[in-house]
Amino acid sequence: MIFTRPIFLYLIPAVVLLSVILQTINLIKKKKLVGRLLATGHKSRLSLSDLRVEIVKESLIALALTSFLFAAAGPANESEISSLTKKGIDIIFLCDISRSMEASQPVKKIEIAKKIMTGIIERRTDDRISLVLFSGSATIASPLTFDHRSLRNSIKQLSTRATTSTGTSFLGAFTAVERVIEKEASRSTVVVLLSDGEDFGPEISNELDCLSGKGIPVVSAGIGSVKGDPVPEINFEGEIEGYIMLSSYDTAKTYLEEENLMSISDKTGGVYLRAENPSRTAEEIARFLETVRKQAITQKQDAMYVYHYEIPLAIGAVLIALSVTVEKKRRSSKWYF
């Protein structure tokens, strides 16, 4: 048995001590009162036995408060499942959420990326998966986890409004990958890059060499059109209000930069795929992942507890009910002269 909020246990001695002090003071006062009444010759149904009944009532209340404090302290047993082990690999999604991913052909590029990631998750039930979002900078939206349900929910709500940074830089994305894997001993890791390939950041050769040295391939899914798509202007509600204009007659366009993505995959021993059909692309990536050696991966789970606060709560409720019964009995004793 453990207590998840032990601070409430420290209040129990104070409650007991206060109850003893109050009962002692009350007993002394009542004994003096009884003595004075008997000394005057008056008859009274108030006696020392009545005082003992009141002491019992006060004791029941003190015990009830003690039970409630035990309940507030969170008595619990720790779950036997403290870790989870599966035989699989680690997958890190690098998802581009820059403004250009809002372009459509006719489906928005960001929606294609979401369908591919969801398709891979459905096919890889024993893998740990992480999600990194990037544009001008990168954010680890989810560390490596077996909780695929929560991950799918996060992907479902994903949009380009998840970032306030502008531009696209692969440097931040691959730096975030290093943060994801820095505490992991497993070498069975694959990075899945979902992007249109536009990169306006600095050189990433060192980052790719690092991944290659660790045996981590990058599978690149190229999303978009090599002919170019106009870049939409999105309001705060996610609605298209028009298109970004370079001039009064020239619309800004975003292009699928396949050479960038091919180069990333080639340098790390991965593959490049053009994502023309999300379902087929997810299947092709899943087939590549099958070629990666699986190994036992153990992940510590958050502490889970089975609470038993209902037991002290029930005891406290019974004690309060008994104190009320005792109080009614005490009040039935009436004074007479």
mmCIF file of C-alpha atoms in Angstrom:
data_model
loop_
_atom_site.group_PDB
_atom_site.id
_atom_site.type_symbol
_atom_site.label_atom_id
_atom_site.label_comp_id
_atom_site.label_asym_id
_atom_site.label_seq_id
_atom_site.Cartn_x
_atom_site.Cartn_y
_atom_site.Cartn_z
ATOM 1 C CA MET A 1 0.000 0.000 0.000
ATOM 2 C CA ILE A 2 1.287 3.454 -0.930
ATOM 3 C CA PHE A 3 -0.104 6.963 -0.619
ATOM 4 C CA THR A 4 0.017 9.191 -3.708
ATOM 5 C CA ARG A 5 -0.652 12.378 -1.666
ATOM 6 C CA PRO A 6 1.087 11.676 1.659
ATOM 7 C CA ILE A 7 0.931 15.317 2.748
ATOM 8 C CA PHE A 8 -2.581 14.656 4.116
ATOM 9 C CA LEU A 9 -1.187 12.003 6.458
ATOM 10 C CA TYR A 10 0.782 14.699 8.265
ATOM 11 C CA LEU A 11 -2.491 16.328 9.316
ATOM 12 C CA ILE A 12 -3.752 13.233 11.151
ATOM 13 C CA PRO A 13 -1.631 13.722 14.339
ATOM 14 C CA ALA A 14 -2.800 17.338 14.490
ATOM 15 C CA VAL A 15 -6.451 16.267 14.253
ATOM 16 C CA VAL A 16 -6.018 13.629 16.991
ATOM 17 C CA LEU A 17 -4.154 16.041 19.280
ATOM 18 C CA LEU A 18 -6.740 18.795 18.778
ATOM 19 C CA SER A 19 -9.547 16.346 19.515
ATOM 20 C CA VAL A 20 -7.903 15.195 22.774
ATOM 21 C CA ILE A 21 -7.329 18.786 23.892
ATOM 22 C CA LEU A 22 -10.919 19.848 23.170
ATOM 23 C CA GLN A 23 -12.382 16.779 24.845
ATOM 24 C CA THR A 24 -10.231 17.280 27.930
ATOM 25 C CA ILE A 25 -11.248 20.933 28.221
ATOM 26 C CA ASN A 26 -14.910 20.051 27.667
ATOM 27 C CA LEU A 27 -14.773 17.258 30.262
ATOM 28 C CA ILE A 28 -13.239 19.533 32.881
ATOM 29 C CA LYS A 29 -15.885 22.228 32.299
ATOM 30 C CA LYS A 30 -18.793 19.769 32.424
ATOM 31 C CA LYS A 31 -17.501 18.071 35.592
ATOM 32 C CA LYS A 32 -17.264 21.438 37.311
ATOM 33 C CA LEU A 33 -20.803 22.287 36.155
ATOM 34 C CA VAL A 34 -22.202 19.000 37.478
ATOM 35 C CA GLY A 35 -20.414 19.521 40.763
ATOM 36 C CA ARG A 36 -21.850 23.027 41.224
ATOM 37 C CA LEU A 37 -25.376 21.844 40.433
ATOM 38 C CA LEU A 38 -25.225 18.946 42.858
ATOM 39 C CA ALA A 39 -23.817 21.231 45.552
ATOM 40 C CA THR A 40 -26.912 23.486 45.334
ATOM 41 C CA GLY A 41 -29.218 20.521 45.923
ATOM 42 C CA HIS A 42 -30.789 20.702 42.465
ATOM 43 C CA LYS A 43 -31.612 17.431 40.813
ATOM 44 C CA SER A 44 -30.461 16.935 37.242
ATOM 45 C CA ARG A 45 -30.459 14.098 34.768
ATOM 46 C CA LEU A 46 -27.054 15.335 33.587
ATOM 47 C CA SER A 47 -24.413 13.001 34.984
ATOM 48 C CA LEU A 48 -20.888 11.851 34.321
ATOM 49 C CA SER A 49 -22.302 9.072 32.137
ATOM 50 C CA ASP A 50 -23.767 11.773 29.892
ATOM 51 C CA LEU A 51 -20.328 13.318 29.649
ATOM 52 C CA ARG A 52 -18.877 9.995 28.609
ATOM 53 C CA VAL A 53 -21.482 9.763 25.861
ATOM 54 C CA GLU A 54 -20.403 13.158 24.560
ATOM 55 C CA ILE A 55 -16.774 12.057 24.646
ATOM 56 C CA VAL A 56 -17.713 9.048 22.549
ATOM 57 C CA LYS A 57 -19.421 11.333 20.033
ATOM 58 C CA GLU A 58 -16.417 13.629 19.768
ATOM 59 C CA SER A 59 -14.125 10.629 19.401
ATOM 60 C CA LEU A 60 -16.246 9.253 16.569
ATOM 61 C CA ILE A 61 -16.023 12.593 14.757
ATOM 62 C CA ALA A 62 -12.237 12.677 15.209
ATOM 63 C CA LEU A 63 -11.954 9.141 13.833
ATOM 64 C CA ALA A 64 -14.172 10.084 10.897
ATOM 65 C CA LEU A 65 -11.942 13.047 10.070
ATOM 66 C CA THR A 66 -8.939 10.731 10.291
ATOM 67 C CA SER A 67 -10.579 8.352 7.808
ATOM 68 C CA PHE A 68 -11.311 11.215 5.426
ATOM 69 C CA LEU A 69 -7.669 12.320 5.615
ATOM 70 C CA PHE A 70 -6.597 8.761 4.779
ATOM 71 C CA ALA A 71 -8.870 8.898 1.732
ATOM 72 C CA ALA A 72 -7.457 12.288 0.694
ATOM 73 C CA ALA A 73 -3.925 10.849 0.968
ATOM 74 C CA GLY A 74 -4.765 8.529 -1.950
ATOM 75 C CA PRO A 75 -4.223 4.979 -0.658
ATOM 76 C CA ALA A 76 -3.389 2.800 -3.636
ATOM 77 C CA ASN A 77 -1.582 -0.230 -4.964
ATOM 78 C CA GLU A 78 0.837 0.269 -7.820
ATOM 79 C CA SER A 79 -0.123 -1.522 -11.020
ATOM 80 C CA GLU A 80 1.889 -4.628 -11.809
ATOM 81 C CA ILE A 81 2.401 -3.361 -15.382
ATOM 82 C CA SER A 82 5.290 -0.895 -15.029
ATOM 83 C CA SER A 83 6.867 -1.532 -18.425
ATOM 84 C CA LEU A 84 5.917 -2.811 -21.859
ATOM 85 C CA THR A 85 8.098 -4.924 -24.133
ATOM 86 C CA LYS A 86 7.469 -5.594 -27.812
ATOM 87 C CA LYS A 87 9.591 -6.888 -30.651
ATOM 88 C CA GLY A 88 9.725 -4.220 -33.320
ATOM 89 C CA ILE A 89 11.568 -1.101 -34.431
ATOM 90 C CA ASP A 90 11.524 2.615 -33.696
ATOM 91 C CA ILE A 91 9.921 4.862 -36.305
ATOM 92 C CA ILE A 92 10.313 8.641 -36.289
ATOM 93 C CA PHE A 93 7.912 10.621 -38.450
ATOM 94 C CA LEU A 94 9.298 13.924 -39.712
ATOM 95 C CA CYS A 95 6.258 15.799 -40.962
ATOM 96 C CA ASP A 96 6.577 19.083 -42.851
ATOM 97 C CA ILE A 97 3.926 21.569 -41.662
ATOM 98 C CA SER A 98 5.196 24.636 -43.503
ATOM 99 C CA ARG A 99 2.805 26.910 -45.389
ATOM 100 C CA SER A 100 3.534 25.139 -48.661
ATOM 101 C CA MET A 101 1.925 21.957 -47.298
ATOM 102 C CA GLU A 102 -1.464 23.694 -47.530
ATOM 103 C CA ALA A 103 -1.254 23.617 -51.320
ATOM 104 C CA SER A 104 -3.703 21.191 -52.907
ATOM 105 C CA GLN A 105 -3.591 18.886 -55.925
ATOM 106 C CA PRO A 106 -6.597 18.519 -55.402
ATOM 107 C CA VAL A 107 -6.057 17.159 -51.861
ATOM 108 C CA LYS A 108 -3.950 19.270 -49.517
ATOM 109 C CA LYS A 109 -0.409 18.009 -49.135
ATOM 110 C CA ILE A 110 -0.715 18.035 -45.349
ATOM 111 C CA GLU A 111 -3.754 15.734 -45.605
ATOM 112 C CA ILE A 112 -1.793 13.303 -47.771
ATOM 113 C CA ALA A 113 0.981 13.243 -45.181
ATOM 114 C CA LYS A 114 -1.547 12.507 -42.423
ATOM 115 C CA LYS A 115 -3.053 9.614 -44.384
ATOM 116 C CA ILE A 116 0.377 8.099 -45.018
ATOM 117 C CA MET A 117 1.355 8.278 -41.341
ATOM 118 C CA THR A 118 -1.965 6.799 -40.241
ATOM 119 C CA GLY A 119 -1.599 3.997 -42.786
ATOM 120 C CA ILE A 120 1.872 3.130 -41.500
ATOM 121 C CA ILE A 121 0.703 3.114 -37.877
ATOM 122 C CA GLU A 122 -2.113 0.702 -38.739
ATOM 123 C CA ARG A 123 0.393 -1.681 -40.336
ATOM 124 C CA ARG A 124 3.074 -1.479 -37.601
ATOM 125 C CA THR A 125 1.364 -2.441 -34.359
ATOM 126 C CA ASP A 126 4.523 -3.558 -32.498
ATOM 127 C CA ASP A 127 6.686 -0.517 -33.258
ATOM 128 C CA ARG A 128 7.384 2.531 -31.156
ATOM 129 C CA ILE A 129 6.628 5.694 -33.071
ATOM 130 C CA SER A 130 7.583 9.332 -32.570
ATOM 131 C CA LEU A 131 6.220 12.437 -34.297
ATOM 132 C CA VAL A 132 8.356 15.481 -35.104
ATOM 133 C CA LEU A 133 6.803 18.529 -36.758
ATOM 134 C CA PHE A 134 8.911 21.069 -38.588
ATOM 135 C CA SER A 135 8.838 24.151 -40.743
ATOM 136 C CA GLY A 136 11.373 26.884 -39.985
ATOM 137 C CA SER A 137 11.954 25.149 -36.636
ATOM 138 C CA ALA A 138 11.080 21.735 -35.251
ATOM 139 C CA THR A 139 8.984 20.416 -32.368
ATOM 140 C CA ILE A 140 8.834 16.911 -30.897
ATOM 141 C CA ALA A 141 5.066 16.455 -30.818
ATOM 142 C CA SER A 142 5.354 12.930 -29.423
ATOM 143 C CA PRO A 143 8.342 10.965 -28.093
ATOM 144 C CA LEU A 144 8.777 7.312 -28.987
ATOM 145 C CA THR A 145 5.673 5.522 -27.760
ATOM 146 C CA PHE A 146 3.600 2.379 -28.120
ATOM 147 C CA ASP A 147 0.448 4.456 -27.579
ATOM 148 C CA HIS A 148 -0.629 4.461 -31.219
ATOM 149 C CA ARG A 149 -4.172 5.531 -30.391
ATOM 150 C CA SER A 150 -3.081 8.864 -28.931
ATOM 151 C CA LEU A 151 -0.627 9.299 -31.782
ATOM 152 C CA ARG A 152 -3.373 8.825 -34.383
ATOM 153 C CA ASN A 153 -5.519 11.400 -32.593
ATOM 154 C CA SER A 154 -2.631 13.885 -32.672
ATOM 155 C CA ILE A 155 -2.104 13.281 -36.394
ATOM 156 C CA LYS A 156 -5.825 13.643 -37.082
ATOM 157 C CA GLN A 157 -5.828 17.166 -35.613
ATOM 158 C CA LEU A 158 -2.583 18.164 -37.285
ATOM 159 C CA SER A 159 -2.489 21.352 -39.372
ATOM 160 C CA THR A 160 0.008 23.924 -40.590
ATOM 161 C CA ARG A 161 -1.319 26.276 -37.907
ATOM 162 C CA ALA A 162 0.570 24.183 -35.343
ATOM 163 C CA THR A 163 3.606 26.401 -35.945
ATOM 164 C CA THR A 164 4.217 30.140 -36.076
ATOM 165 C CA SER A 165 7.646 29.878 -37.707
ATOM 166 C CA THR A 166 8.047 30.630 -41.395
ATOM 167 C CA GLY A 167 10.053 28.934 -44.124
ATOM 168 C CA THR A 168 11.262 25.336 -44.206
ATOM 169 C CA SER A 169 14.479 23.984 -42.740
ATOM 170 C CA PHE A 170 15.486 20.335 -42.570
ATOM 171 C CA LEU A 171 18.262 21.198 -40.125
ATOM 172 C CA GLY A 172 15.882 21.676 -37.211
ATOM 173 C CA ALA A 173 14.033 18.487 -38.126
ATOM 174 C CA PHE A 174 17.103 16.253 -38.093
ATOM 175 C CA THR A 175 18.442 17.938 -34.973
ATOM 176 C CA ALA A 176 15.162 16.986 -33.292
ATOM 177 C CA VAL A 177 15.656 13.402 -34.459
ATOM 178 C CA GLU A 178 18.963 13.313 -32.585
ATOM 179 C CA ARG A 179 17.136 14.490 -29.447
ATOM 180 C CA VAL A 180 14.541 11.721 -29.837
ATOM 181 C CA ILE A 181 17.118 8.938 -30.098
ATOM 182 C CA GLU A 182 19.880 10.298 -27.846
ATOM 183 C CA LYS A 183 18.770 8.207 -24.835
ATOM 184 C CA GLU A 184 17.840 5.116 -26.836
ATOM 185 C CA ALA A 185 20.186 2.161 -27.171
ATOM 186 C CA SER A 186 18.225 0.626 -30.027
ATOM 187 C CA ARG A 187 19.753 0.823 -33.511
ATOM 188 C CA SER A 188 16.579 -0.516 -35.140
ATOM 189 C CA THR A 189 15.364 2.947 -36.054
ATOM 190 C CA VAL A 190 13.951 4.389 -39.261
ATOM 191 C CA VAL A 191 13.115 8.011 -40.053
ATOM 192 C CA VAL A 192 10.128 8.633 -42.321
ATOM 193 C CA LEU A 193 10.298 12.088 -43.883
ATOM 194 C CA LEU A 194 7.062 13.505 -45.321
ATOM 195 C CA SER A 195 7.646 16.745 -47.209
ATOM 196 C CA ASP A 196 7.545 18.522 -50.542
ATOM 197 C CA GLY A 197 11.330 18.727 -50.330
ATOM 198 C CA GLU A 198 11.657 22.511 -50.209
ATOM 199 C CA ASP A 199 14.513 23.414 -47.898
ATOM 200 C CA PHE A 200 15.573 27.003 -47.270
ATOM 201 C CA GLY A 201 17.805 26.226 -44.296
ATOM 202 C CA PRO A 202 21.557 25.593 -43.947
ATOM 203 C CA GLU A 203 23.456 22.476 -45.000
ATOM 204 C CA ILE A 204 22.492 19.235 -43.230
ATOM 205 C CA SER A 205 25.391 16.983 -44.309
ATOM 206 C CA ASN A 206 26.681 16.538 -40.747
ATOM 207 C CA GLU A 207 23.257 15.488 -39.487
ATOM 208 C CA LEU A 208 22.843 12.977 -42.312
ATOM 209 C CA ASP A 209 26.349 11.591 -41.686
ATOM 210 C CA CYS A 210 25.399 11.111 -38.046
ATOM 211 C CA LEU A 211 22.272 9.140 -38.962
ATOM 212 C CA SER A 212 24.188 7.098 -41.507
ATOM 213 C CA GLY A 213 26.861 6.298 -38.929
ATOM 214 C CA LYS A 214 24.192 4.996 -36.553
ATOM 215 C CA GLY A 215 22.610 2.889 -39.266
ATOM 216 C CA ILE A 216 19.390 4.920 -39.348
ATOM 217 C CA PRO A 217 17.926 5.170 -42.866
ATOM 218 C CA VAL A 218 15.594 7.953 -43.960
ATOM 219 C CA VAL A 219 12.588 6.963 -46.055
ATOM 220 C CA SER A 220 11.418 10.066 -47.937
ATOM 221 C CA ALA A 221 7.874 10.484 -49.197
ATOM 222 C CA GLY A 222 7.723 13.316 -51.731
ATOM 223 C CA ILE A 223 4.369 15.105 -51.611
ATOM 224 C CA GLY A 224 3.315 17.621 -54.211
ATOM 225 C CA SER A 225 3.712 18.405 -57.890
ATOM 226 C CA VAL A 226 6.917 19.025 -59.803
ATOM 227 C CA LYS A 227 4.898 21.457 -61.947
ATOM 228 C CA GLY A 228 4.099 23.565 -58.928
ATOM 229 C CA ASP A 229 0.991 24.434 -56.903
ATOM 230 C CA PRO A 230 -0.120 27.917 -55.777
ATOM 231 C CA VAL A 231 0.495 28.607 -52.094
ATOM 232 C CA PRO A 232 -2.801 29.463 -50.367
ATOM 233 C CA GLU A 233 -3.340 32.242 -47.837
ATOM 234 C CA ILE A 234 -4.912 30.693 -44.714
ATOM 235 C CA ASN A 235 -6.830 32.646 -42.056
ATOM 236 C CA PHE A 236 -6.993 31.826 -38.348
ATOM 237 C CA GLU A 237 -9.985 29.535 -38.906
ATOM 238 C CA GLY A 238 -8.064 27.425 -41.398
ATOM 239 C CA GLU A 239 -9.958 28.704 -44.416
ATOM 240 C CA ILE A 240 -8.353 29.692 -47.727
ATOM 241 C CA GLU A 241 -8.734 33.425 -48.327
ATOM 242 C CA GLY A 242 -6.750 33.524 -51.546
ATOM 243 C CA TYR A 243 -3.208 32.849 -52.690
ATOM 244 C CA ILE A 244 0.123 34.389 -51.874
ATOM 245 C CA MET A 245 1.146 36.783 -54.658
ATOM 246 C CA LEU A 246 4.724 37.610 -55.599
ATOM 247 C CA SER A 247 3.355 40.523 -57.579
ATOM 248 C CA SER A 248 0.007 41.712 -58.853
ATOM 249 C CA TYR A 249 0.153 39.172 -61.668
ATOM 250 C CA ASP A 250 2.468 36.437 -60.320
ATOM 251 C CA THR A 251 1.201 33.781 -57.865
ATOM 252 C CA ALA A 252 3.702 32.170 -55.493
ATOM 253 C CA LYS A 253 4.075 28.453 -56.154
ATOM 254 C CA THR A 254 5.477 25.507 -54.243
ATOM 255 C CA TYR A 255 7.254 22.691 -56.040
ATOM 256 C CA LEU A 256 8.101 19.105 -55.231
ATOM 257 C CA GLU A 257 11.884 19.139 -54.866
ATOM 258 C CA GLU A 258 12.597 15.473 -55.482
ATOM 259 C CA GLU A 259 16.369 15.894 -55.713
ATOM 260 C CA ASN A 260 16.585 17.069 -52.089
ATOM 261 C CA LEU A 261 14.589 14.121 -50.819
ATOM 262 C CA MET A 262 16.446 11.602 -52.991
ATOM 263 C CA SER A 263 19.772 12.927 -51.732
ATOM 264 C CA ILE A 264 18.688 12.597 -48.084
ATOM 265 C CA SER A 265 17.567 8.994 -48.590
ATOM 266 C CA ASP A 266 20.650 8.020 -50.628
ATOM 267 C CA LYS A 267 23.081 9.355 -47.994
ATOM 268 C CA THR A 268 21.402 7.398 -45.205
ATOM 269 C CA GLY A 269 20.656 4.137 -46.990
ATOM 270 C CA GLY A 270 16.935 4.771 -47.264
ATOM 271 C CA VAL A 271 14.560 5.022 -50.220
ATOM 272 C CA TYR A 272 12.607 7.779 -51.923
ATOM 273 C CA LEU A 273 8.951 7.406 -52.895
ATOM 274 C CA ARG A 274 6.691 9.846 -54.692
ATOM 275 C CA ALA A 275 3.450 9.964 -52.699
ATOM 276 C CA GLU A 276 0.895 9.964 -55.484
ATOM 277 C CA ASN A 277 -1.428 7.575 -53.656
ATOM 278 C CA PRO A 278 -1.367 7.768 -49.821
ATOM 279 C CA SER A 279 -2.517 4.193 -49.240
ATOM 280 C CA ARG A 280 -0.062 2.704 -51.717
ATOM 281 C CA THR A 281 2.771 4.854 -50.374
ATOM 282 C CA ALA A 282 2.025 3.706 -46.806
ATOM 283 C CA GLU A 283 2.109 0.105 -48.012
ATOM 284 C CA GLU A 284 5.444 0.590 -49.790
ATOM 285 C CA ILE A 285 6.997 2.203 -46.733
ATOM 286 C CA ALA A 286 5.652 -0.617 -44.565
ATOM 287 C CA ARG A 287 7.338 -3.149 -46.875
ATOM 288 C CA PHE A 288 10.651 -1.317 -46.460
ATOM 289 C CA LEU A 289 10.213 -1.316 -42.688
ATOM 290 C CA GLU A 290 9.815 -5.096 -42.795
ATOM 291 C CA THR A 291 13.406 -5.336 -44.018
ATOM 292 C CA VAL A 292 14.712 -3.661 -40.839
ATOM 293 C CA ARG A 293 15.798 -6.034 -38.096
ATOM 294 C CA LYS A 294 13.342 -6.201 -35.215
ATOM 295 C CA GLN A 295 14.445 -6.400 -31.623
ATOM 296 C CA ALA A 296 12.905 -6.391 -28.189
ATOM 297 C CA ILE A 297 12.090 -2.839 -27.124
ATOM 298 C CA THR A 298 11.120 -2.135 -23.533
ATOM 299 C CA GLN A 299 9.461 1.121 -22.609
ATOM 300 C CA LYS A 300 8.734 2.215 -19.080
ATOM 301 C CA GLN A 301 5.123 3.175 -18.601
ATOM 302 C CA ASP A 302 3.813 5.977 -16.445
ATOM 303 C CA ALA A 303 3.041 4.771 -12.931
ATOM 304 C CA MET A 304 -0.493 3.423 -12.748
ATOM 305 C CA TYR A 305 -2.309 3.018 -9.444
ATOM 306 C CA VAL A 306 -5.383 1.154 -8.246
ATOM 307 C CA TYR A 307 -6.942 3.471 -5.666
ATOM 308 C CA HIS A 308 -8.730 2.319 -2.515
ATOM 309 C CA TYR A 309 -9.987 5.647 -1.186
ATOM 310 C CA GLU A 310 -13.550 4.292 -1.065
ATOM 311 C CA ILE A 311 -12.679 2.169 2.004
ATOM 312 C CA PRO A 312 -11.683 5.012 4.371
ATOM 313 C CA LEU A 313 -14.497 7.143 2.936
ATOM 314 C CA ALA A 314 -17.037 4.462 3.826
ATOM 315 C CA ILE A 315 -15.548 4.083 7.323
ATOM 316 C CA GLY A 316 -15.710 7.853 7.798
ATOM 317 C CA ALA A 317 -19.350 7.943 6.699
ATOM 318 C CA VAL A 318 -20.273 5.180 9.167
ATOM 319 C CA LEU A 319 -18.481 6.988 12.003
ATOM 320 C CA ILE A 320 -20.315 10.230 11.223
ATOM 321 C CA ALA A 321 -23.629 8.347 11.263
ATOM 322 C CA LEU A 322 -22.775 6.851 14.665
ATOM 323 C CA SER A 323 -21.829 10.266 16.052
ATOM 324 C CA VAL A 324 -25.219 11.622 14.989
ATOM 325 C CA THR A 325 -26.930 8.719 16.785
ATOM 326 C CA VAL A 326 -24.916 9.384 19.935
ATOM 327 C CA GLU A 327 -25.765 13.105 19.747
ATOM 328 C CA LYS A 328 -29.480 12.329 19.597
ATOM 329 C CA LYS A 329 -29.136 10.149 22.670
ATOM 330 C CA ARG A 330 -27.293 12.902 24.524
ATOM 331 C CA ARG A 331 -29.903 15.507 23.657
ATOM 332 C CA SER A 332 -32.641 13.254 25.031
ATOM 333 C CA SER A 333 -31.235 13.917 28.532
ATOM 334 C CA LYS A 334 -33.197 16.982 29.767
ATOM 335 C CA TRP A 335 -32.596 19.215 32.738
ATOM 336 C CA TYR A 336 -35.159 19.519 35.449
ATOM 337 C CA PHE A 337 -35.252 21.239 38.837
#
